[in-house]
GROMACS .gro file of C-alpha atoms in nm:
model
  469
    1MET     CA    1  -2.268   7.251   4.531
    2ALA     CA    2  -1.941   7.415   4.283
    3GLU     CA    3  -1.741   7.195   4.457
    4LEU     CA    4  -1.935   6.884   4.402
    5THR     CA    5  -2.017   6.965   4.001
    6ASP     CA    6  -1.644   6.970   3.969
    7ARG     CA    7  -1.623   6.558   3.953
    8LYS     CA    8  -1.854   6.335   3.830
    9LEU     CA    9  -2.042   6.138   4.072
   10TYR     CA   10  -2.104   5.787   4.058
   11LEU     CA   11  -2.286   5.708   4.452
   12GLY     CA   12  -2.500   5.397   4.313
   13PRO     CA   13  -2.445   5.200   4.586
   14LYS     CA   14  -2.530   5.480   4.814
   15LEU     CA   15  -2.839   5.557   4.627
   16ARG     CA   16  -2.930   5.231   4.636
   17VAL     CA   17  -2.852   5.147   5.004
   18LEU     CA   18  -3.077   5.474   5.134
   19ARG     CA   19  -3.385   5.311   4.915
   20ARG     CA   20  -3.405   5.067   5.098
   21GLU     CA   21  -3.339   5.253   5.433
   22LEU     CA   22  -3.673   5.410   5.339
   23GLY     CA   23  -3.838   5.126   5.280
   24LEU     CA   24  -3.895   5.236   4.844
   25ASN     CA   25  -3.904   5.057   4.560
   26GLN     CA   26  -3.720   5.150   4.260
   27THR     CA   27  -4.109   5.310   4.090
   28ARG     CA   28  -4.177   5.435   4.389
   29MET     CA   29  -3.859   5.656   4.435
   30ALA     CA   30  -3.869   5.733   4.046
   31GLU     CA   31  -4.174   5.881   4.086
   32GLU     CA   32  -4.076   6.081   4.415
   33LEU     CA   33  -3.814   6.230   4.230
   34GLY     CA   34  -4.006   6.346   3.924
   35VAL     CA   35  -3.743   6.071   3.677
   36SER     CA   36  -3.828   5.753   3.504
   37PRO     CA   37  -3.757   5.380   3.660
   38SER     CA   38  -3.493   5.323   3.418
   39TYR     CA   39  -3.333   5.647   3.468
   40LEU     CA   40  -3.295   5.542   3.829
   41ASN     CA   41  -3.219   5.204   3.784
   42HIS     CA   42  -2.941   5.352   3.504
   43LEU     CA   43  -2.798   5.581   3.878
   44GLU     CA   44  -2.822   5.308   4.074
   45ARG     CA   45  -2.592   5.104   3.855
   46ASN     CA   46  -2.384   5.364   3.842
   47GLN     CA   47  -2.430   5.389   3.458
   48ARG     CA   48  -2.542   5.766   3.467
   49PRO     CA   49  -2.354   5.947   3.727
   50LEU     CA   50  -2.509   6.246   3.973
   51THR     CA   51  -2.592   6.539   3.881
   52ALA     CA   52  -2.605   6.829   4.099
   53GLN     CA   53  -3.011   6.856   4.044
   54MET     CA   54  -3.014   6.524   4.119
   55LEU     CA   55  -2.866   6.558   4.463
   56LEU     CA   56  -3.040   6.911   4.531
   57ARG     CA   57  -3.392   6.686   4.448
   58LEU     CA   58  -3.280   6.399   4.668
   59ALA     CA   59  -3.148   6.607   4.942
   60ASN     CA   60  -3.503   6.831   4.931
   61THR     CA   61  -3.692   6.505   4.971
   62TYR     CA   62  -3.560   6.303   5.153
   63ASP     CA   63  -3.387   6.532   5.390
   64ILE     CA   64  -3.036   6.441   5.385
   65ASP     CA   65  -2.713   6.577   5.396
   66ILE     CA   66  -2.531   6.616   5.064
   67ARG     CA   67  -2.204   6.624   5.211
   68ASP     CA   68  -2.242   6.315   5.448
   69PHE     CA   69  -2.407   6.201   5.069
   70THR     CA   70  -2.135   6.221   4.879
   71ALA     CA   71  -1.875   6.186   5.121
   72THR     CA   72  -1.579   5.899   5.094
   73PRO     CA   73  -1.677   5.636   5.280
   74ALA     CA   74  -1.455   5.631   5.695
   75GLU     CA   75  -1.297   5.286   5.603
   76GLY     CA   76  -1.332   5.042   5.341
   77GLY     CA   77  -1.240   5.261   5.095
   78PRO     CA   78  -0.978   5.157   4.808
   79GLY     CA   79  -0.696   5.264   4.997
   80GLU     CA   80  -0.782   5.056   5.327
   81LEU     CA   81  -0.925   4.758   5.053
   82SER     CA   82  -0.552   4.769   4.869
   83GLU     CA   83  -0.429   4.733   5.219
   84ILE     CA   84  -0.588   4.485   5.350
   85LEU     CA   85  -0.527   4.260   5.012
   86SER     CA   86  -0.124   4.315   5.006
   87ASP     CA   87  -0.155   4.091   5.307
   88ALA     CA   88   0.083   3.797   5.324
   89LEU     CA   89  -0.205   3.518   5.347
   90VAL     CA   90  -0.353   3.618   4.991
   91ARG     CA   91  -0.080   3.880   4.817
   92ASP     CA   92   0.021   3.634   4.556
   93ILE     CA   93  -0.363   3.607   4.415
   94GLY     CA   94  -0.259   3.923   4.257
   95ILE     CA   95  -0.603   4.125   4.258
   96ALA     CA   96  -0.525   4.434   3.975
   97ARG     CA   97  -0.628   4.757   4.147
   98ASP     CA   98  -0.916   4.800   3.917
   99GLU     CA   99  -1.080   4.519   4.061
  100ILE     CA  100  -0.991   4.674   4.368
  101LEU     CA  101  -1.162   5.005   4.321
  102GLU     CA  102  -1.471   4.833   4.179
  103VAL     CA  103  -1.514   4.641   4.484
  104ALA     CA  104  -1.480   4.986   4.755
  105GLU     CA  105  -1.671   5.170   4.529
  106ASN     CA  106  -1.939   5.011   4.396
  107TYR     CA  107  -1.977   4.727   4.658
  108PRO     CA  108  -1.888   4.964   5.035
  109GLY     CA  109  -2.053   4.749   5.236
  110VAL     CA  110  -1.850   4.389   5.151
  111SER     CA  111  -1.519   4.645   5.209
  112GLU     CA  112  -1.637   4.642   5.515
  113ALA     CA  113  -1.653   4.318   5.565
  114ILE     CA  114  -1.384   4.246   5.455
  115ALA     CA  115  -1.235   4.523   5.680
  116ARG     CA  116  -1.355   4.382   6.011
  117PHE     CA  117  -1.204   3.995   5.944
  118TYR     CA  118  -0.882   4.170   5.866
  119ARG     CA  119  -0.953   4.315   6.232
  120ALA     CA  120  -1.083   4.020   6.381
  121LEU     CA  121  -0.786   3.794   6.193
  122GLY     CA  122  -0.488   4.076   6.375
  123ASP     CA  123  -0.660   3.989   6.738
  124LEU     CA  124  -0.577   3.649   6.663
  125ARG     CA  125  -0.231   3.654   6.532
  126ARG     CA  126  -0.142   3.830   6.845
  127LEU     CA  127  -0.231   3.550   7.036
  128PRO     CA  128   0.005   3.308   7.150
  129GLY     CA  129  -0.044   2.942   7.067
  130ASP     CA  130  -0.202   2.818   7.326
  131ALA     CA  131  -0.459   3.115   7.442
  132LEU     CA  132  -0.747   3.051   7.232
  133ASP     CA  133  -0.992   2.859   7.385
  134ARG     CA  134  -1.189   2.713   7.101
  135SER     CA  135  -1.475   2.631   7.326
  136SER     CA  136  -1.490   2.991   7.414
  137PRO     CA  137  -1.378   3.206   7.156
  138GLY     CA  138  -1.500   3.508   7.281
  139PRO     CA  139  -1.565   3.884   7.055
  140LEU     CA  140  -1.373   3.828   6.682
  141VAL     CA  141  -1.298   4.252   6.715
  142ALA     CA  142  -1.102   4.396   7.016
  143PRO     CA  143  -1.266   4.638   7.267
  144VAL     CA  144  -1.051   4.884   7.161
  145ASP     CA  145  -1.041   4.856   6.742
  146TRP     CA  146  -1.467   4.839   6.812
  147LEU     CA  147  -1.457   5.182   6.969
  148ARG     CA  148  -1.250   5.312   6.748
  149GLU     CA  149  -1.465   5.171   6.452
  150THR     CA  150  -1.759   5.273   6.595
  151ILE     CA  151  -1.641   5.634   6.649
  152ALA     CA  152  -1.491   5.659   6.280
  153ARG     CA  153  -1.877   5.604   6.171
  154ALA     CA  154  -2.024   5.848   6.389
  155GLY     CA  155  -1.761   6.123   6.191
  156ASN     CA  156  -1.647   6.150   6.544
  157HIS     CA  157  -1.966   6.342   6.642
  158PHE     CA  158  -2.248   6.256   6.859
  159ALA     CA  159  -2.610   6.510   6.852
  160GLU     CA  160  -2.740   6.442   7.053
  161ILE     CA  161  -2.505   6.439   7.309
  162ASP     CA  162  -2.390   6.760   7.236
  163ALA     CA  163  -2.686   6.956   7.239
  164GLY     CA  164  -2.768   6.802   7.563
  165ALA     CA  165  -2.441   6.899   7.730
  166GLU     CA  166  -2.491   7.265   7.534
  167SER     CA  167  -2.841   7.309   7.693
  168LEU     CA  168  -2.663   7.200   8.017
  169ALA     CA  169  -2.367   7.447   7.958
  170ALA     CA  170  -2.593   7.755   7.873
  171GLY     CA  171  -2.671   7.864   8.259
  172LEU     CA  172  -2.336   7.797   8.331
  173PRO     CA  173  -2.020   8.095   8.364
  174ASP     CA  174  -1.759   8.079   8.066
  175ASP     CA  175  -1.505   8.229   8.293
  176PRO     CA  176  -1.294   7.828   8.388
  177ALA     CA  177  -1.231   7.918   8.793
  178LEU     CA  178  -1.573   8.014   8.799
  179LEU     CA  179  -1.714   7.725   8.631
  180GLN     CA  180  -1.471   7.494   8.831
  181ALA     CA  181  -1.636   7.609   9.140
  182GLU     CA  182  -2.032   7.589   8.975
  183LEU     CA  183  -1.961   7.292   8.891
  184ARG     CA  184  -1.877   7.135   9.222
  185ALA     CA  185  -2.169   7.299   9.356
  186ARG     CA  186  -2.418   7.208   9.126
  187LEU     CA  187  -2.284   6.768   9.201
  188LYS     CA  188  -2.317   6.920   9.546
  189ASP     CA  189  -2.627   7.035   9.597
  190ARG     CA  190  -2.810   6.798   9.320
  191HIS     CA  191  -2.604   6.491   9.316
  192GLY     CA  192  -2.549   6.540   9.702
  193MET     CA  193  -2.163   6.450   9.529
  194SER     CA  194  -1.822   6.600   9.695
  195VAL     CA  195  -1.531   6.688   9.519
  196GLN     CA  196  -1.231   6.641   9.781
  197LEU     CA  197  -0.851   6.733   9.639
  198VAL     CA  198  -0.635   6.483   9.816
  199ARG     CA  199  -0.254   6.429   9.821
  200GLY     CA  200  -0.009   6.258   9.517
  201ASP     CA  201   0.024   5.915   9.786
  202VAL     CA  202  -0.300   5.824   9.921
  203LEU     CA  203  -0.457   5.806   9.491
  204ALA     CA  204  -0.092   5.610   9.460
  205GLY     CA  205  -0.127   5.471   9.098
  206THR     CA  206  -0.444   5.665   9.080
  207LEU     CA  207  -0.523   5.998   8.937
  208ARG     CA  208  -0.891   6.049   9.053
  209HIS     CA  209  -1.150   5.821   9.242
  210TYR     CA  210  -1.457   5.813   9.278
  211ASP     CA  211  -1.581   5.688   9.680
  212MET     CA  212  -1.938   5.549   9.594
  213HIS     CA  213  -1.975   5.524   9.976
  214ARG     CA  214  -1.933   5.856  10.039
  215ARG     CA  215  -2.005   5.978   9.716
  216ARG     CA  216  -1.719   6.175   9.702
  217LEU     CA  217  -1.492   6.243   9.398
  218MET     CA  218  -1.118   6.296   9.500
  219LEU     CA  219  -0.845   6.446   9.237
  220SER     CA  220  -0.510   6.357   9.314
  221GLU     CA  221  -0.274   6.687   9.380
  222ARG     CA  222  -0.086   6.548   9.026
  223LEU     CA  223  -0.388   6.638   8.818
  224PRO     CA  224  -0.350   7.006   8.647
  225ALA     CA  225  -0.629   7.239   8.650
  226SER     CA  226  -0.786   7.136   8.347
  227GLY     CA  227  -0.720   6.770   8.449
  228ARG     CA  228  -0.976   6.872   8.722
  229LEU     CA  229  -1.198   7.044   8.584
  230PHE     CA  230  -1.268   6.788   8.295
  231ALA     CA  231  -1.281   6.499   8.591
  232ILE     CA  232  -1.562   6.704   8.782
  233ALA     CA  233  -1.744   6.805   8.404
  234TYR     CA  234  -1.703   6.376   8.373
  235HIS     CA  235  -1.888   6.291   8.699
  236LEU     CA  236  -2.128   6.574   8.612
  237CYS     CA  237  -2.225   6.448   8.311
  238ALA     CA  238  -2.237   6.071   8.440
  239GLN     CA  239  -2.496   6.222   8.617
  240GLU     CA  240  -2.740   6.422   8.417
  241LEU     CA  241  -2.662   6.308   8.056
  242ALA     CA  242  -2.717   5.985   8.132
  243ASP     CA  243  -2.995   5.879   7.884
  244SER     CA  244  -2.838   6.048   7.604
  245ILE     CA  245  -2.492   5.837   7.678
  246ALA     CA  246  -2.726   5.568   7.742
  247ALA     CA  247  -2.941   5.558   7.410
  248GLN     CA  248  -2.613   5.607   7.221
  249ILE     CA  249  -2.453   5.354   7.352
  250ALA     CA  250  -2.756   5.117   7.262
  251ARG     CA  251  -2.788   5.242   6.898
  252ALA     CA  252  -2.402   5.150   6.890
  253ALA     CA  253  -2.440   4.824   7.023
  254PRO     CA  254  -2.120   4.691   7.182
  255PRO     CA  255  -2.098   4.326   7.121
  256ASP     CA  256  -1.953   4.286   7.499
  257GLU     CA  257  -1.899   4.406   7.800
  258ASP     CA  258  -1.578   4.523   7.791
  259SER     CA  259  -1.712   4.737   7.460
  260ARG     CA  260  -1.991   4.855   7.690
  261ARG     CA  261  -1.752   5.006   7.953
  262LEU     CA  262  -1.544   5.193   7.725
  263ALA     CA  263  -1.771   5.355   7.475
  264SER     CA  264  -1.958   5.443   7.823
  265ILE     CA  265  -1.636   5.586   7.909
  266ALA     CA  266  -1.541   5.715   7.576
  267LEU     CA  267  -1.932   5.870   7.537
  268THR     CA  268  -1.868   6.030   7.875
  269ASN     CA  269  -1.545   6.177   7.810
  270TYR     CA  270  -1.707   6.342   7.487
  271ALA     CA  271  -1.963   6.474   7.681
  272ALA     CA  272  -1.741   6.614   7.958
  273ALA     CA  273  -1.543   6.775   7.655
  274ALA     CA  274  -1.866   6.942   7.512
  275LEU     CA  275  -1.994   7.051   7.846
  276LEU     CA  276  -1.657   7.210   7.856
  277MET     CA  277  -1.642   7.359   7.529
  278PRO     CA  278  -1.986   7.391   7.411
  279TYR     CA  279  -2.014   7.348   7.035
  280ASP     CA  280  -2.146   7.683   6.922
  281ARG     CA  281  -1.832   7.887   7.115
  282PHE     CA  282  -1.586   7.675   7.079
  283ARG     CA  283  -1.625   7.666   6.661
  284GLN     CA  284  -1.650   8.050   6.680
  285ALA     CA  285  -1.411   8.086   6.906
  286ALA     CA  286  -1.205   7.832   6.687
  287GLU     CA  287  -1.275   8.032   6.368
  288GLN     CA  288  -1.216   8.348   6.511
  289GLY     CA  289  -0.889   8.325   6.646
  290ARG     CA  290  -0.792   8.105   6.342
  291HIS     CA  291  -0.769   7.732   6.508
  292ASP     CA  292  -0.468   7.914   6.769
  293ILE     CA  293  -0.444   7.639   6.984
  294ALA     CA  294  -0.267   7.809   7.301
  295LEU     CA  295  -0.567   8.073   7.223
  296LEU     CA  296  -0.806   7.804   7.274
  297ARG     CA  297  -0.672   7.623   7.546
  298ASP     CA  298  -0.611   7.929   7.840
  299ARG     CA  299  -1.010   8.035   7.682
  300PHE     CA  300  -1.176   7.722   7.823
  301GLY     CA  301  -0.887   7.633   8.080
  302MET     CA  302  -0.805   7.299   7.890
  303SER     CA  303  -0.537   7.102   7.782
  304THR     CA  304  -0.371   7.076   7.417
  305GLU     CA  305  -0.505   6.724   7.432
  306GLN     CA  306  -0.798   6.774   7.515
  307VAL     CA  307  -0.905   7.110   7.241
  308ALA     CA  308  -0.729   6.937   6.973
  309HIS     CA  309  -1.008   6.606   7.030
  310ARG     CA  310  -1.241   6.858   7.070
  311LEU     CA  311  -1.146   7.014   6.710
  312THR     CA  312  -1.177   6.697   6.512
  313SER     CA  313  -1.560   6.682   6.674
  314LEU     CA  314  -1.684   6.971   6.527
  315ASN     CA  315  -1.909   6.809   6.272
  316ARG     CA  316  -2.247   6.919   6.299
  317THR     CA  317  -2.499   6.942   6.029
  318GLY     CA  318  -2.479   7.330   5.876
  319ALA     CA  319  -2.226   7.417   6.114
  320ARG     CA  320  -1.875   7.207   6.055
  321GLY     CA  321  -1.583   7.337   6.151
  322ILE     CA  322  -1.227   7.196   6.008
  323PRO     CA  323  -1.223   6.797   5.909
  324PHE     CA  324  -0.946   6.775   6.144
  325PHE     CA  325  -0.754   6.430   6.198
  326MET     CA  326  -0.596   6.380   6.527
  327VAL     CA  327  -0.342   6.129   6.653
  328ARG     CA  328  -0.116   6.063   6.973
  329ILE     CA  329   0.174   5.916   6.933
  330ASP     CA  330   0.463   5.815   7.197
  331ARG     CA  331   0.850   5.822   7.078
  332ALA     CA  332   0.871   5.521   6.918
  333GLY     CA  333   0.574   5.603   6.664
  334ILE     CA  334   0.332   5.418   6.836
  335ILE     CA  335  -0.027   5.557   6.801
  336SER     CA  336  -0.241   5.523   7.116
  337LYS     CA  337  -0.564   5.707   6.955
  338ARG     CA  338  -0.631   5.809   6.630
  339PHE     CA  339  -0.943   5.963   6.522
  340ASP     CA  340  -0.960   5.990   6.113
  341GLY     CA  341  -1.088   6.273   6.004
  342GLU     CA  342  -1.255   6.282   5.635
  343ALA     CA  343  -0.879   6.216   5.483
  344TRP     CA  344  -0.675   6.032   5.733
  345PRO     CA  345  -0.268   6.009   5.462
  346PHE     CA  346  -0.198   5.673   5.641
  347ALA     CA  347  -0.223   5.334   5.625
  348ARG     CA  348  -0.509   5.152   5.911
  349TYR     CA  349  -0.269   4.924   6.022
  350GLY     CA  350   0.091   4.938   6.082
  351GLY     CA  351   0.321   5.191   6.115
  352LEU     CA  352   0.365   5.579   6.010
  353CYS     CA  353   0.592   5.750   5.794
  354PRO     CA  354   0.940   5.780   5.920
  355ARG     CA  355   0.916   6.129   5.677
  356TRP     CA  356   0.656   6.230   5.891
  357ASP     CA  357   0.812   6.510   6.093
  358ALA     CA  358   0.510   6.429   6.437
  359CYS     CA  359   0.722   6.247   6.650
  360ASP     CA  360   0.967   6.471   6.622
  361ALA     CA  361   0.808   6.684   6.853
  362ARG     CA  362   0.939   6.793   7.192
  363ALA     CA  363   0.889   7.175   7.330
  364PRO     CA  364   0.468   7.135   7.422
  365ASP     CA  365   0.489   7.511   7.385
  366ARG     CA  366   0.562   7.528   7.054
  367VAL     CA  367   0.341   7.354   6.731
  368GLU     CA  368   0.545   7.224   6.460
  369THR     CA  369   0.353   7.233   6.133
  370GLN     CA  370   0.461   7.028   5.871
  371LEU     CA  371   0.343   7.073   5.518
  372ILE     CA  372   0.356   6.730   5.384
  373GLU     CA  373   0.216   6.543   4.938
  374THR     CA  374   0.100   6.180   4.948
  375LEU     CA  375   0.216   5.927   4.680
  376ASP     CA  376  -0.188   6.052   4.470
  377GLY     CA  377  -0.035   6.432   4.462
  378ARG     CA  378  -0.281   6.539   4.800
  379ARG     CA  379  -0.129   6.799   5.010
  380PHE     CA  380  -0.217   6.856   5.424
  381VAL     CA  381  -0.065   7.064   5.656
  382THR     CA  382  -0.041   6.886   5.971
  383LEU     CA  383   0.048   7.047   6.374
  384ALA     CA  384   0.207   6.858   6.610
  385MET     CA  385   0.268   6.941   7.014
  386ALA     CA  386   0.469   6.739   7.299
  387LEU     CA  387   0.262   6.746   7.578
  388PRO     CA  388   0.405   6.867   7.910
  389HIS     CA  389   0.539   6.588   8.145
  390ARG     CA  390   0.252   6.307   8.256
  391PRO     CA  391   0.054   6.375   8.582
  392ASP     CA  392   0.087   5.960   8.644
  393GLY     CA  393   0.511   5.985   8.677
  394GLY     CA  394   0.481   5.806   8.316
  395ARG     CA  395   0.863   5.909   8.163
  396ALA     CA  396   0.724   5.901   7.786
  397SER     CA  397   0.556   6.218   7.721
  398PRO     CA  398   0.306   6.147   7.379
  399VAL     CA  399   0.275   6.374   7.057
  400ILE     CA  400  -0.070   6.514   6.967
  401ALA     CA  401  -0.059   6.599   6.572
  402LEU     CA  402  -0.367   6.703   6.423
  403GLY     CA  403  -0.351   6.744   6.041
  404CYS     CA  404  -0.570   6.880   5.719
  405GLU     CA  405  -0.602   6.927   5.358
  406ALA     CA  406  -0.398   7.203   5.242
  407LYS     CA  407  -0.707   7.354   5.127
  408HIS     CA  408  -0.842   7.489   5.506
  409ALA     CA  409  -0.439   7.647   5.610
  410GLY     CA  410  -0.561   7.992   5.513
  411ARG     CA  411  -0.817   7.961   5.871
  412ILE     CA  412  -0.534   7.794   6.052
  413VAL     CA  413  -0.316   8.043   6.233
  414HIS     CA  414   0.022   7.807   6.269
  415ALA     CA  415   0.042   7.759   5.887
  416ASP     CA  416   0.070   8.145   5.849
  417GLY     CA  417   0.432   8.165   5.522
  418LEU     CA  418   0.333   7.854   5.405
  419ASP     CA  419   0.260   7.880   5.058
  420THR     CA  420   0.048   7.534   5.010
  421GLU     CA  421   0.072   7.544   4.644
  422LYS     CA  422   0.400   7.651   4.608
  423ASP     CA  423   0.607   7.536   4.869
  424GLU     CA  424   0.797   7.205   4.840
  425ALA     CA  425   0.584   6.926   5.088
  426THR     CA  426   0.733   6.674   5.220
  427GLY     CA  427   0.661   6.307   5.003
  428VAL     CA  428   0.522   6.069   5.248
  429GLY     CA  429   0.365   5.728   5.191
  430PRO     CA  430   0.095   5.545   5.409
  431THR     CA  431   0.379   5.305   5.571
  432CYS     CA  432   0.633   5.204   5.446
  433HIS     CA  433   0.540   4.817   5.332
  434LEU     CA  434   0.276   4.982   5.171
  435CYS     CA  435   0.471   5.260   5.005
  436GLU     CA  436   0.609   5.259   4.637
  437ARG     CA  437   0.809   5.612   4.681
  438ARG     CA  438   1.153   5.475   4.481
  439ASP     CA  439   1.367   5.702   4.612
  440CYS     CA  440   1.329   5.663   4.976
  441PRO     CA  441   1.620   5.702   5.181
  442ASP     CA  442   1.387   5.664   5.485
  443ARG     CA  443   1.243   5.365   5.403
  444ALA     CA  444   1.248   5.072   5.705
  445LEU     CA  445   1.123   4.767   5.434
  446PRO     CA  446   1.018   4.684   5.143
  447PRO     CA  447   0.682   4.727   4.947
  448VAL     CA  448   0.492   4.395   4.938
  449THR     CA  449   0.305   4.518   4.637
  450ARG     CA  450   0.670   4.486   4.410
  451ALA     CA  451   0.930   4.289   4.373
  452LEU     CA  452   1.315   4.335   4.516
  453ASP     CA  453   1.550   4.443   4.222
  454LEU     CA  454   1.881   4.388   4.433
  455HIS     CA  455   2.225   4.374   4.247
  456SER     CA  456   2.583   4.258   4.407
  457TYR     CA  457   2.724   4.556   4.186
  458GLU     CA  458   2.558   4.853   4.317
  459ARG     CA  459   2.443   4.982   4.610
  460THR     CA  460   2.167   5.262   4.587
  461ILE     CA  461   2.042   5.549   4.798
  462ALA     CA  462   1.717   5.438   4.902
  463PRO     CA  463   1.689   5.035   5.074
  464TYR     CA  464   1.531   4.773   4.909
  465PRO     CA  465   1.526   4.935   4.550
  466PHE     CA  466   1.227   4.745   4.339
  467ARG     CA  467   1.111   4.719   4.029
  468ARG     CA  468   0.814   4.940   3.854
  469VAL     CA  469   0.627   4.682   3.783
   0.00000   0.00000   0.00000
């Protein structure tokens, strides 16, 4: 609570949304909170800040989590809205930053709606001119974007699925080798499904295949041990946690069949990870081992990517882990997977900052640690790890990068030796076309928010010099 009292909290829109969700008018809520209706009205209109005492009353009266209530929205916030409104389509309007802040902070629903429209516009822009059938427009949001948005809203944590997987894991051995044998036996005894390891040429182009007629799960010999264990857990969870997964998909309300299938696969993957890395045991191991990636990987028999992904999902109320963000990046800097955590420091659209060293990680068994600082002075510790050679035969092995605010560095063994307050940090920006760092020699594009300041008589170290105002 001390952290919350360091700053004034104007959370009127959230308070108004909570009241409407509870079906209360201002008079009734004011009575239940022990304040006057006029004071509650001032709170909802951001004319008064929420005090620590009022937050405690809200938590006790309506059983809400204070951290969730005071958290910055994962999408549609000032940074994202500013990024959207810098698009060439509306840039000439010159919307002032204070207007953007007012909309983002006071009207989060409007901000989210704008963000969804912008994602839909991005999808349409990627289509060739004759590809859009006006008579059958299809979904306005791409299934992958819809899934990413859905996971972000949930904080990458699905409590019902986690609880079901943890209950299932309670009667299983901890040792990964014994666990695989037990999972195979359970699939066979309870669901009539056998598991068979086959040569790579038998499953050409496929790493695992379930033969529904013979009820046989075939795993390619190219799969590492962690991949085999995960595949078996995936199919067991598809059977035994089907109701929890289906309920979560129903609540998410996928807009089309492709989105529904993606959600089903993603949530079954989530369930498998929760089964193999049960919440409490994994969180305690992570804290006790100070988030040593190799230690967690060996103890649970998982891959680097599986461990990193699981670390981003430790968001259970009352037992949260470090709020990591995570990305999977290829050598070209293209993001194929992203979980924003609580403080994603880069743009949500476009490329990453070239000054972030994550893409340079090359050794699979080595964690590359970097201290970075954003334009607004926030500091982050990032951990980048190259993945081993891909079992699918692809040439470009991606990089997994985890990151969190620097205040958590003391809980991470890979950050030992860093003085997060005194050491020089690498200055990074959201992405080149939105970055206003004037002295950056690594800039690839001019900022769309500033006018260029080019002269034939000089060449500056930083490309694309621009005016300050």
